[in-house]
XYZ file of C-alpha atoms in Angstrom:
394
model
C 94.226 81.028 103.236
C 95.230 84.687 103.205
C 92.619 87.231 104.278
C 92.552 90.622 102.535
C 90.637 93.547 104.050
C 89.792 96.466 101.754
C 88.829 99.675 103.576
C 87.308 102.018 101.003
C 85.864 105.526 100.901
C 83.315 104.486 98.275
C 79.727 105.486 99.118
C 77.206 102.957 100.410
C 73.537 103.294 101.301
C 71.323 100.904 103.248
C 67.760 100.600 101.918
C 64.870 98.191 102.562
C 65.699 96.518 99.235
C 69.361 95.957 100.092
C 72.659 97.847 100.022
C 73.313 100.371 97.256
C 76.958 100.263 96.124
C 78.834 102.271 93.518
C 79.048 100.276 90.277
C 82.721 101.000 89.700
C 83.574 100.087 93.277
C 81.641 96.818 92.977
C 83.497 95.909 89.791
C 86.790 96.555 91.565
C 85.817 94.392 94.524
C 84.839 91.534 92.218
C 88.296 91.841 90.666
C 89.944 91.635 94.089
C 87.969 88.456 94.733
C 89.026 86.982 91.387
C 92.701 87.881 91.786
C 93.324 87.330 95.471
C 94.161 83.785 96.575
C 92.067 83.841 99.696
C 89.099 85.463 101.396
C 88.282 89.143 100.689
C 86.573 91.405 103.226
C 85.470 95.010 102.892
C 84.632 97.880 105.230
C 82.520 100.814 104.011
C 80.968 103.740 105.830
C 77.259 104.414 105.408
C 76.552 107.542 103.365
C 73.593 109.224 101.721
C 72.700 108.612 98.098
C 74.999 106.767 95.704
C 74.946 108.606 92.312
C 76.059 105.672 90.152
C 74.811 102.849 92.316
C 73.262 99.430 92.071
C 71.276 97.583 94.761
C 72.712 94.275 95.959
C 71.981 91.668 98.599
C 75.046 91.550 100.919
C 74.546 87.813 101.335
C 75.138 87.282 97.623
C 78.362 89.259 97.390
C 81.632 87.354 96.808
C 83.195 89.292 99.696
C 82.220 89.912 103.298
C 80.833 93.432 103.738
C 80.923 95.359 107.011
C 79.416 98.810 107.508
C 80.363 100.110 110.976
C 79.432 103.533 112.291
C 81.694 106.345 111.124
C 83.197 106.955 114.563
C 83.960 103.285 115.252
C 87.635 102.334 115.436
C 88.937 98.904 114.551
C 90.438 97.043 117.503
C 93.660 94.997 117.475
C 91.527 91.859 117.861
C 89.510 92.735 114.751
C 92.601 93.517 112.679
C 94.506 90.409 113.735
C 92.206 88.162 111.681
C 93.536 89.672 108.428
C 96.871 89.151 106.673
C 96.823 92.242 104.445
C 94.895 95.500 104.751
C 94.443 97.835 101.790
C 93.123 101.162 103.022
C 92.122 104.477 101.487
C 94.866 106.997 102.185
C 92.578 109.820 101.105
C 90.413 109.141 104.175
C 91.861 110.756 107.318
C 89.819 108.454 109.592
C 92.238 105.549 109.103
C 95.669 107.048 109.689
C 95.718 105.469 113.152
C 96.035 102.051 111.500
C 99.679 102.740 110.638
C 100.705 102.602 114.308
C 98.304 99.821 115.239
C 99.326 97.454 112.451
C 102.996 97.723 113.415
C 102.109 95.865 116.612
C 100.362 93.051 114.721
C 101.343 90.363 112.154
C 99.354 92.334 109.548
C 100.643 94.199 106.519
C 99.102 97.593 105.817
C 99.014 99.251 102.407
C 97.473 102.617 101.648
C 95.964 103.759 98.339
C 96.359 107.442 97.474
C 94.787 109.461 94.650
C 94.668 113.145 95.577
C 97.720 115.291 96.230
C 97.739 118.245 98.613
C 97.473 120.738 95.752
C 94.223 119.142 94.574
C 92.724 119.169 98.073
C 93.471 122.871 98.411
C 92.048 123.563 94.942
C 88.790 121.863 95.890
C 88.441 124.132 98.923
C 89.122 127.288 96.926
C 86.655 126.307 94.189
C 83.799 125.575 96.621
C 81.451 128.538 96.132
C 79.454 127.529 99.224
C 82.315 128.378 101.564
C 82.948 131.825 103.007
C 86.534 133.156 103.080
C 86.767 132.278 106.786
C 85.538 128.724 106.223
C 87.977 128.338 103.343
C 90.829 129.420 105.633
C 89.740 126.933 108.284
C 89.497 124.246 105.618
C 93.018 124.954 104.405
C 94.464 124.782 107.940
C 92.622 121.536 108.676
C 93.825 120.036 105.384
C 97.435 120.939 106.126
C 97.202 119.239 109.536
C 95.749 116.106 107.962
C 98.491 116.081 105.340
C 101.131 115.870 108.077
C 99.252 112.931 109.584
C 98.898 111.330 106.130
C 102.610 111.504 105.413
C 103.470 110.036 108.793
C 101.037 107.148 108.239
C 102.405 106.454 104.752
C 105.933 106.394 106.127
C 104.999 103.762 108.699
C 102.919 101.589 106.340
C 104.250 98.461 104.598
C 103.485 99.810 101.142
C 101.702 102.394 99.062
C 99.692 102.230 95.827
C 99.649 105.602 94.067
C 96.946 106.218 91.470
C 98.378 108.453 88.752
C 101.570 110.366 88.097
C 100.981 113.272 90.541
C 100.332 111.023 93.543
C 103.327 108.880 92.638
C 105.594 111.930 92.410
C 104.255 113.387 95.668
C 104.486 110.302 97.875
C 106.957 107.785 96.415
C 109.799 109.334 98.376
C 107.949 108.662 101.636
C 107.572 104.901 101.191
C 110.086 102.891 99.173
C 107.549 100.111 98.540
C 105.345 102.182 96.237
C 103.667 101.037 93.043
C 102.099 103.467 90.582
C 98.971 102.461 88.699
C 96.633 104.158 86.229
C 93.060 103.474 87.267
C 90.465 102.874 84.560
C 87.476 100.668 83.752
C 88.323 99.644 80.178
C 89.312 96.018 79.743
C 91.363 94.934 76.743
C 88.294 93.316 75.119
C 86.361 96.595 75.397
C 88.947 98.735 73.628
C 88.555 100.112 70.120
C 88.764 97.515 67.347
C 90.857 97.681 64.187
C 87.707 98.314 62.133
C 86.635 101.174 64.404
C 90.071 102.771 64.185
C 89.986 102.441 60.394
C 86.542 104.062 60.289
C 87.814 106.970 62.392
C 90.806 107.441 60.093
C 88.492 107.491 57.081
C 86.204 110.055 58.721
C 89.141 112.318 59.532
C 90.706 111.911 56.101
C 87.404 112.844 54.460
C 87.397 116.102 56.446
C 84.218 115.191 58.307
C 83.212 117.300 61.311
C 85.669 117.007 64.185
C 83.788 114.926 66.763
C 84.448 116.059 70.342
C 83.153 114.281 73.434
C 83.037 115.208 77.104
C 81.753 113.047 79.969
C 81.649 113.305 83.723
C 80.081 115.328 86.482
C 79.029 118.760 85.257
C 80.515 120.784 88.106
C 82.654 123.893 88.373
C 85.384 121.931 90.147
C 85.560 119.729 87.026
C 85.879 122.757 84.726
C 82.495 122.140 83.073
C 81.760 125.869 82.975
C 84.400 126.132 80.224
C 82.573 123.851 77.784
C 80.316 126.498 76.233
C 83.061 129.175 75.939
C 85.272 126.619 74.164
C 82.457 125.606 71.796
C 81.601 129.240 71.091
C 85.222 130.048 70.274
C 85.473 127.051 67.926
C 82.296 128.104 66.135
C 83.536 131.678 65.798
C 86.786 130.389 64.301
C 84.832 128.511 61.663
C 85.738 125.015 62.888
C 83.380 122.298 61.665
C 82.750 120.321 64.849
C 80.237 118.499 67.021
C 80.488 118.308 70.823
C 78.576 115.580 72.689
C 78.343 116.102 76.451
C 77.462 113.176 78.739
C 76.781 113.584 82.434
C 74.794 115.564 84.932
C 75.481 117.969 87.772
C 74.790 121.417 89.152
C 75.867 123.109 85.896
C 73.597 121.057 83.633
C 70.890 123.715 83.292
C 73.474 126.472 82.863
C 75.076 124.532 80.024
C 71.693 123.807 78.440
C 70.795 127.511 78.584
C 74.223 128.452 77.254
C 73.776 126.241 74.189
C 70.617 128.111 73.230
C 71.890 131.576 74.128
C 75.032 131.119 72.026
C 73.157 129.548 69.112
C 75.172 126.341 69.388
C 72.291 123.891 68.844
C 73.864 122.580 65.629
C 77.180 121.933 67.353
C 76.621 120.986 71.015
C 74.393 118.166 72.253
C 73.643 117.411 75.919
C 72.830 113.747 76.589
C 72.601 113.433 80.380
C 73.837 110.323 82.171
C 74.116 107.018 80.278
C 75.399 103.578 81.203
C 79.192 103.504 80.928
C 79.656 100.003 79.541
C 76.688 99.629 77.212
C 76.309 103.211 75.929
C 79.195 105.572 76.656
C 82.029 103.257 75.610
C 80.443 102.209 72.265
C 79.586 105.844 71.462
C 83.125 106.990 72.230
C 84.651 104.212 70.140
C 82.511 104.891 67.060
C 81.350 108.529 67.188
C 84.275 110.477 68.655
C 87.714 111.738 67.670
C 88.852 113.894 70.614
C 87.949 113.864 74.290
C 87.641 117.443 75.558
C 88.927 117.728 79.125
C 88.464 120.981 81.027
C 89.795 119.493 84.255
C 92.014 121.955 86.128
C 92.880 119.716 89.064
C 95.634 117.119 89.142
C 93.672 114.103 90.392
C 94.190 110.875 88.394
C 90.712 110.823 86.739
C 90.218 107.427 85.098
C 88.477 109.289 82.254
C 91.826 109.889 80.544
C 92.722 106.197 80.221
C 89.150 105.285 79.332
C 89.169 107.764 76.454
C 92.532 106.469 75.239
C 91.220 102.911 75.375
C 88.412 103.936 73.020
C 91.053 105.098 70.534
C 90.268 108.758 71.171
C 92.881 111.486 71.588
C 92.593 113.993 74.443
C 92.781 117.786 74.404
C 93.006 119.155 77.914
C 94.424 121.633 80.348
C 97.980 121.154 81.558
C 97.159 119.854 85.030
C 99.843 117.611 86.528
C 98.077 114.393 85.570
C 97.238 115.094 81.945
C 100.531 116.876 81.284
C 102.499 113.833 82.476
C 100.190 111.364 80.719
C 100.372 113.307 77.447
C 104.162 113.253 77.613
C 104.171 109.496 78.241
C 101.565 108.597 75.622
C 101.754 111.239 72.886
C 97.973 110.868 72.745
C 96.860 114.467 72.481
C 97.510 118.073 73.316
C 97.777 120.359 76.342
C 96.744 123.977 76.790
C 97.539 126.488 79.545
C 95.603 125.789 82.725
C 92.221 127.489 82.933
C 92.434 129.204 79.529
C 89.360 128.092 77.505
C 90.292 130.145 74.425
C 93.758 128.592 74.414
C 92.248 125.108 74.630
C 89.900 125.984 71.764
C 92.918 127.165 69.735
C 94.635 123.813 70.326
C 91.549 121.985 69.041
C 91.238 124.329 66.056
C 94.845 123.571 65.113
C 94.108 119.852 65.367
C 91.045 120.277 63.148
C 93.309 121.737 60.482
C 95.802 118.856 60.742
C 93.834 115.628 60.488
C 97.002 113.549 60.148
C 98.056 114.745 63.596
C 94.670 113.789 65.060
C 94.944 110.329 63.507
C 98.458 109.846 64.920
C 97.313 110.895 68.388
C 94.352 108.493 68.256
C 96.655 105.638 67.261
C 99.049 106.543 70.086
C 96.095 106.665 72.497
C 95.065 103.091 71.812
C 98.635 101.781 71.876
C 99.255 103.315 75.296
C 95.916 102.141 76.702
C 96.540 98.575 75.575
C 99.583 98.514 77.856
C 97.548 99.869 80.778
C 94.244 98.019 80.539
C 92.077 97.421 83.601
C 93.384 93.865 83.873
C 97.029 94.888 83.563
C 96.829 97.618 86.181
C 94.747 95.576 88.604
C 96.973 92.514 88.335
C 100.010 94.659 89.155
C 98.271 95.875 92.280
C 97.311 92.363 93.385
C 100.882 91.175 92.799
C 102.141 94.104 94.869
C 99.941 93.019 97.788
C 100.538 89.292 97.436
C 104.301 89.698 97.122
C 104.542 90.895 100.704
C 101.575 89.185 102.304
C 103.410 88.223 105.495
C 105.825 90.096 107.715
C 109.455 89.699 106.725
C 108.905 89.060 103.002
C 110.939 91.047 100.484
C 109.282 94.227 99.225
C 107.489 94.344 95.917
C 107.968 97.396 93.745
């Protein structure tokens, strides 16, 4: 039996009722257990609250869960009981594993999502930091990036989430697989009837139905939502924008809707359950996903929108620009230019045939990159080199 250890940066909280785990993380771990031909183990660090969490009894989990203290290092004796280790490469605490695992009959794979550019953007966009603290943050991040690249070079393989991470790190480790993370399974994607209903709505010149979901934070570009909506209204576009999510900008957005007189166009829904509420709404009540994301992180939201048969209009960050070129499922606008993004949407509103074509392309692309497809590729990547000396999997 092969033993797989997953070391994740997902949040976890210990309560009297049990352990609170992120729902998306838990779904992923269940998939590892289903796909891996052996025992699955997991290491998480204790954190504060878990925003999208669910309480579980560790004894009832299909994997063994360990929650050591943050400063604790894994010993060679602990690591030797595993055959394959899959570790977060975004977490600087585990770069030491690259040297340690080379002395053991254990294969080490890192997962990477963020590129250096995104890390630096996050620092610059953090309004809580003074200029001096931002400078210190940049210098620290650059030092960690050197350590990250060295660790990736010495690892047995790398799994890169998204086009930017793949482009940034593939040259460091030849055994790299790119995947497009998302939570939409093939059975949950838009149906033929739903796609036909969307085509009919667009052909009848119904209001263009925009949707946005995610954390309402400045680093996610959420402060651009109201300016975009205001510009569309001023251009005479017949549209509706449904916003799902919560965050520090929620009250600002709510106030902005009233101040701009956008009550007939923009509707703020708060947080809803992804599977039972957000996905069905997107599949049946939306035409275009509005993305104001300026950073180049992989953001599973793109693939999840495409899987619902919805086109995407977004800024030309490295991820969406590459994904748009590969899928043909939407439009890009200059980075950080809300009026330009509104102009792109206004042009789409005037060309319903183009919107329909982009929605069709969205679903076609997503069907080739469903949750099952992407996850199975990752499992095969790990299993293909599960003992030292095996040929590399690409």
